[in-house]
Amino acid sequence: MPSLTINGVTHDVDVPGDMPLLWVIRDVVGMTGTKFGCGVAQCGACTVHLDGTPVRSCSTAVSQASGKQITTVEGLSPDGTHAVQKAWIEAAVPQCGYCQSGQMMSAAALLAKSKTPSDAEIDAAMSGNICRCGTYPRIKAAIKRAGQLASADRGELA
């Protein structure tokens, strides 16, 4: 039985090792912030962090995640105080909002490496995340704002 640490809480899950992490997070553990988009790791809606690295949970097997720290959008901050969450609200990023949890997870991973990423770095880090509504300019503005907020606050982005 795999043991998964999701947002700091250990879950023993009775699932096959090849089950996609996405379905364990959503259907077994009950955290629905991570979204199903395409199922083939192309859209980014299902992005979570494994030991701080963004991965597509629809194509990551439970066996690959076992023993690693998994962070979902719910784990960024339960009260909405993470710099990315604040910046997303300030910039009014979402339209339909479906892709935004994956967008925020990719942005948080980028900002954990650099609080002042260039436009090219943002484009590269976010290239695997698709927004059907086309809010890319607001996403980029929010990423830059989140870096400013993190620098002004305690400096943490994880």
PDB file of C-alpha atoms in Angstrom:
ATOM      1  CA  MET A   1       0.000   0.000   0.000  1.00  0.00           C
ATOM      2  CA  PRO A   2       1.626   3.252  -1.107  1.00  0.00           C
ATOM      3  CA  SER A   3       2.118   6.006   1.428  1.00  0.00           C
ATOM      4  CA  LEU A   4       1.900   9.541   0.070  1.00  0.00           C
ATOM      5  CA  THR A   5       2.696  12.807   1.821  1.00  0.00           C
ATOM      6  CA  ILE A   6       0.363  15.433   0.398  1.00  0.00           C
ATOM      7  CA  ASN A   7       0.581  18.961   1.751  1.00  0.00           C
ATOM      8  CA  GLY A   8       2.422  17.630   4.795  1.00  0.00           C
ATOM      9  CA  VAL A   9      -0.140  14.948   5.666  1.00  0.00           C
ATOM     10  CA  THR A  10       0.630  11.258   5.159  1.00  0.00           C
ATOM     11  CA  HIS A  11      -2.008   9.178   3.418  1.00  0.00           C
ATOM     12  CA  ASP A  12      -1.857   5.398   3.103  1.00  0.00           C
ATOM     13  CA  VAL A  13      -3.694   4.671  -0.114  1.00  0.00           C
ATOM     14  CA  ASP A  14      -4.873   1.274  -1.270  1.00  0.00           C
ATOM     15  CA  VAL A  15      -4.356   1.768  -5.006  1.00  0.00           C
ATOM     16  CA  PRO A  16      -2.259   0.140  -7.730  1.00  0.00           C
ATOM     17  CA  GLY A  17       1.228   1.610  -8.111  1.00  0.00           C
ATOM     18  CA  ASP A  18       0.543   2.582 -11.719  1.00  0.00           C
ATOM     19  CA  MET A  19      -2.565   4.624 -10.878  1.00  0.00           C
ATOM     20  CA  PRO A  20      -2.144   8.268 -11.925  1.00  0.00           C
ATOM     21  CA  LEU A  21      -1.412  10.526  -8.971  1.00  0.00           C
ATOM     22  CA  LEU A  22      -4.163  12.894 -10.143  1.00  0.00           C
ATOM     23  CA  TRP A  23      -6.882  10.359  -9.394  1.00  0.00           C
ATOM     24  CA  VAL A  24      -5.448   9.506  -5.994  1.00  0.00           C
ATOM     25  CA  ILE A  25      -5.359  13.200  -5.062  1.00  0.00           C
ATOM     26  CA  ARG A  26      -8.897  13.856  -6.314  1.00  0.00           C
ATOM     27  CA  ASP A  27     -10.819  10.628  -5.828  1.00  0.00           C
ATOM     28  CA  VAL A  28      -9.051   8.858  -2.975  1.00  0.00           C
ATOM     29  CA  VAL A  29      -7.787  11.743  -0.840  1.00  0.00           C
ATOM     30  CA  GLY A  30     -10.584  14.140  -1.836  1.00  0.00           C
ATOM     31  CA  MET A  31      -8.590  17.238  -2.781  1.00  0.00           C
ATOM     32  CA  THR A  32     -10.276  18.614  -5.873  1.00  0.00           C
ATOM     33  CA  GLY A  33      -8.161  21.705  -6.542  1.00  0.00           C
ATOM     34  CA  THR A  34      -5.954  19.733  -8.928  1.00  0.00           C
ATOM     35  CA  LYS A  35      -7.872  19.452 -12.189  1.00  0.00           C
ATOM     36  CA  PHE A  36      -8.128  16.867 -14.951  1.00  0.00           C
ATOM     37  CA  GLY A  37      -7.584  18.535 -18.294  1.00  0.00           C
ATOM     38  CA  CYS A  38      -6.256  16.372 -21.094  1.00  0.00           C
ATOM     39  CA  GLY A  39      -4.961  13.213 -19.432  1.00  0.00           C
ATOM     40  CA  VAL A  40      -1.786  13.189 -21.551  1.00  0.00           C
ATOM     41  CA  ALA A  41       0.370  15.790 -19.730  1.00  0.00           C
ATOM     42  CA  GLN A  42      -0.096  18.478 -22.371  1.00  0.00           C
ATOM     43  CA  CYS A  43      -2.318  21.131 -20.757  1.00  0.00           C
ATOM     44  CA  GLY A  44      -0.884  21.579 -17.257  1.00  0.00           C
ATOM     45  CA  ALA A  45      -4.227  21.727 -15.405  1.00  0.00           C
ATOM     46  CA  CYS A  46      -3.121  18.828 -13.192  1.00  0.00           C
ATOM     47  CA  THR A  47       0.240  20.312 -12.163  1.00  0.00           C
ATOM     48  CA  VAL A  48       1.434  19.562  -8.630  1.00  0.00           C
ATOM     49  CA  HIS A  49       4.880  19.675  -7.042  1.00  0.00           C
ATOM     50  CA  LEU A  50       6.953  16.596  -6.250  1.00  0.00           C
ATOM     51  CA  ASP A  51       9.727  17.701  -3.925  1.00  0.00           C
ATOM     52  CA  GLY A  52       9.269  21.231  -5.273  1.00  0.00           C
ATOM     53  CA  THR A  53       9.391  20.304  -8.955  1.00  0.00           C
ATOM     54  CA  PRO A  54       6.249  20.822 -11.037  1.00  0.00           C
ATOM     55  CA  VAL A  55       4.934  17.594 -12.580  1.00  0.00           C
ATOM     56  CA  ARG A  56       1.790  16.581 -14.426  1.00  0.00           C
ATOM     57  CA  SER A  57      -0.122  14.405 -12.009  1.00  0.00           C
ATOM     58  CA  CYS A  58      -2.200  12.813 -14.786  1.00  0.00           C
ATOM     59  CA  SER A  59       0.901  11.050 -16.083  1.00  0.00           C
ATOM     60  CA  THR A  60       2.769  10.532 -12.810  1.00  0.00           C
ATOM     61  CA  ALA A  61       2.211   7.117 -11.280  1.00  0.00           C
ATOM     62  CA  VAL A  62       1.617   6.801  -7.547  1.00  0.00           C
ATOM     63  CA  SER A  63       4.763   4.665  -7.367  1.00  0.00           C
ATOM     64  CA  GLN A  64       6.803   7.637  -8.671  1.00  0.00           C
ATOM     65  CA  ALA A  65       5.389   9.922  -5.979  1.00  0.00           C
ATOM     66  CA  SER A  66       5.715   7.589  -3.010  1.00  0.00           C
ATOM     67  CA  GLY A  67       8.287   8.876  -0.524  1.00  0.00           C
ATOM     68  CA  LYS A  68       8.267  12.393  -1.984  1.00  0.00           C
ATOM     69  CA  GLN A  69       6.648  15.572  -0.743  1.00  0.00           C
ATOM     70  CA  ILE A  70       3.575  16.294  -2.863  1.00  0.00           C
ATOM     71  CA  THR A  71       2.169  19.806  -2.864  1.00  0.00           C
ATOM     72  CA  THR A  72      -1.166  20.645  -4.432  1.00  0.00           C
ATOM     73  CA  VAL A  73      -2.740  24.060  -4.911  1.00  0.00           C
ATOM     74  CA  GLU A  74      -4.437  23.577  -1.531  1.00  0.00           C
ATOM     75  CA  GLY A  75      -0.983  23.241  -0.002  1.00  0.00           C
ATOM     76  CA  LEU A  76       0.319  26.596  -1.187  1.00  0.00           C
ATOM     77  CA  SER A  77      -1.583  28.274   1.641  1.00  0.00           C
ATOM     78  CA  PRO A  78      -4.862  27.210   3.214  1.00  0.00           C
ATOM     79  CA  ASP A  79      -5.833  30.822   3.867  1.00  0.00           C
ATOM     80  CA  GLY A  80      -4.859  32.346   0.501  1.00  0.00           C
ATOM     81  CA  THR A  81      -1.807  34.205   1.772  1.00  0.00           C
ATOM     82  CA  HIS A  82       0.785  32.696  -0.564  1.00  0.00           C
ATOM     83  CA  ALA A  83       2.257  35.421  -2.791  1.00  0.00           C
ATOM     84  CA  VAL A  84       1.032  33.662  -5.955  1.00  0.00           C
ATOM     85  CA  GLN A  85      -2.517  33.419  -4.600  1.00  0.00           C
ATOM     86  CA  LYS A  86      -2.510  37.100  -3.608  1.00  0.00           C
ATOM     87  CA  ALA A  87      -1.124  38.193  -6.986  1.00  0.00           C
ATOM     88  CA  TRP A  88      -3.647  36.059  -8.884  1.00  0.00           C
ATOM     89  CA  ILE A  89      -6.456  37.855  -7.072  1.00  0.00           C
ATOM     90  CA  GLU A  90      -4.905  41.316  -7.523  1.00  0.00           C
ATOM     91  CA  ALA A  91      -4.436  40.775 -11.261  1.00  0.00           C
ATOM     92  CA  ALA A  92      -7.890  39.200 -11.669  1.00  0.00           C
ATOM     93  CA  VAL A  93      -6.228  36.388 -13.597  1.00  0.00           C
ATOM     94  CA  PRO A  94      -8.976  33.758 -13.870  1.00  0.00           C
ATOM     95  CA  GLN A  95     -11.820  33.875 -16.303  1.00  0.00           C
ATOM     96  CA  CYS A  96     -13.261  30.384 -16.193  1.00  0.00           C
ATOM     97  CA  GLY A  97     -10.558  29.452 -13.679  1.00  0.00           C
ATOM     98  CA  TYR A  98     -10.273  25.799 -14.669  1.00  0.00           C
ATOM     99  CA  CYS A  99      -6.558  25.853 -15.506  1.00  0.00           C
ATOM    100  CA  GLN A 100      -5.552  28.220 -12.739  1.00  0.00           C
ATOM    101  CA  SER A 101      -4.507  25.717 -10.078  1.00  0.00           C
ATOM    102  CA  GLY A 102      -1.980  24.254 -12.520  1.00  0.00           C
ATOM    103  CA  GLN A 103      -0.909  27.735 -13.612  1.00  0.00           C
ATOM    104  CA  MET A 104      -0.335  28.767  -9.990  1.00  0.00           C
ATOM    105  CA  MET A 105       1.650  25.627  -9.218  1.00  0.00           C
ATOM    106  CA  SER A 106       3.969  26.210 -12.185  1.00  0.00           C
ATOM    107  CA  ALA A 107       4.330  29.872 -11.208  1.00  0.00           C
ATOM    108  CA  ALA A 108       5.115  28.998  -7.583  1.00  0.00           C
ATOM    109  CA  ALA A 109       7.846  26.585  -8.685  1.00  0.00           C
ATOM    110  CA  LEU A 110       9.379  29.251 -10.932  1.00  0.00           C
ATOM    111  CA  LEU A 111       9.275  31.892  -8.215  1.00  0.00           C
ATOM    112  CA  ALA A 112      10.839  29.525  -5.699  1.00  0.00           C
ATOM    113  CA  LYS A 113      13.918  29.631  -7.959  1.00  0.00           C
ATOM    114  CA  SER A 114      13.817  33.335  -8.830  1.00  0.00           C
ATOM    115  CA  LYS A 115      11.640  36.099  -7.445  1.00  0.00           C
ATOM    116  CA  THR A 116      12.480  38.282 -10.446  1.00  0.00           C
ATOM    117  CA  PRO A 117      12.212  36.019 -13.496  1.00  0.00           C
ATOM    118  CA  SER A 118      12.624  37.527 -16.938  1.00  0.00           C
ATOM    119  CA  ASP A 119       9.835  37.380 -19.501  1.00  0.00           C
ATOM    120  CA  ALA A 120      11.727  34.587 -21.261  1.00  0.00           C
ATOM    121  CA  GLU A 121      12.021  32.604 -18.009  1.00  0.00           C
ATOM    122  CA  ILE A 122       8.308  33.052 -17.340  1.00  0.00           C
ATOM    123  CA  ASP A 123       7.452  31.958 -20.884  1.00  0.00           C
ATOM    124  CA  ALA A 124       9.658  28.866 -20.554  1.00  0.00           C
ATOM    125  CA  ALA A 125       8.332  27.885 -17.126  1.00  0.00           C
ATOM    126  CA  MET A 126       4.715  28.382 -18.137  1.00  0.00           C
ATOM    127  CA  SER A 127       4.944  26.928 -21.656  1.00  0.00           C
ATOM    128  CA  GLY A 128       3.324  23.644 -20.610  1.00  0.00           C
ATOM    129  CA  ASN A 129       0.263  25.341 -19.131  1.00  0.00           C
ATOM    130  CA  ILE A 130      -2.589  26.122 -21.477  1.00  0.00           C
ATOM    131  CA  CYS A 131      -5.273  28.705 -20.709  1.00  0.00           C
ATOM    132  CA  ARG A 132      -8.230  28.328 -23.024  1.00  0.00           C
ATOM    133  CA  CYS A 133      -9.496  31.775 -22.013  1.00  0.00           C
ATOM    134  CA  GLY A 134      -6.191  33.379 -23.049  1.00  0.00           C
ATOM    135  CA  THR A 135      -5.356  35.178 -19.808  1.00  0.00           C
ATOM    136  CA  TYR A 136      -1.619  34.918 -20.513  1.00  0.00           C
ATOM    137  CA  PRO A 137      -0.872  38.664 -20.088  1.00  0.00           C
ATOM    138  CA  ARG A 138      -2.562  38.644 -16.660  1.00  0.00           C
ATOM    139  CA  ILE A 139      -0.754  35.442 -15.704  1.00  0.00           C
ATOM    140  CA  LYS A 140       2.603  37.020 -16.569  1.00  0.00           C
ATOM    141  CA  ALA A 141       1.709  40.206 -14.656  1.00  0.00           C
ATOM    142  CA  ALA A 142       0.619  38.141 -11.646  1.00  0.00           C
ATOM    143  CA  ILE A 143       3.874  36.173 -11.646  1.00  0.00           C
ATOM    144  CA  LYS A 144       5.874  39.398 -11.606  1.00  0.00           C
ATOM    145  CA  ARG A 145       3.653  40.787  -8.848  1.00  0.00           C
ATOM    146  CA  ALA A 146       3.979  37.597  -6.797  1.00  0.00           C
ATOM    147  CA  GLY A 147       7.754  37.961  -6.942  1.00  0.00           C
ATOM    148  CA  GLN A 148       7.429  41.499  -5.599  1.00  0.00           C
ATOM    149  CA  LEU A 149       5.052  40.393  -2.867  1.00  0.00           C
ATOM    150  CA  ALA A 150       7.355  37.554  -1.822  1.00  0.00           C
ATOM    151  CA  SER A 151      10.325  39.893  -1.699  1.00  0.00           C
ATOM    152  CA  ALA A 152       8.363  42.386   0.407  1.00  0.00           C
ATOM    153  CA  ASP A 153       6.954  39.700   2.724  1.00  0.00           C
ATOM    154  CA  ARG A 154       9.026  37.002   4.332  1.00  0.00           C
ATOM    155  CA  GLY A 155      10.689  36.021   1.081  1.00  0.00           C
ATOM    156  CA  GLU A 156       9.343  32.487   0.955  1.00  0.00           C
ATOM    157  CA  LEU A 157       7.863  30.812  -2.080  1.00  0.00           C
ATOM    158  CA  ALA A 158       7.571  27.072  -1.911  1.00  0.00           C
TER     159      ALA A 158
END
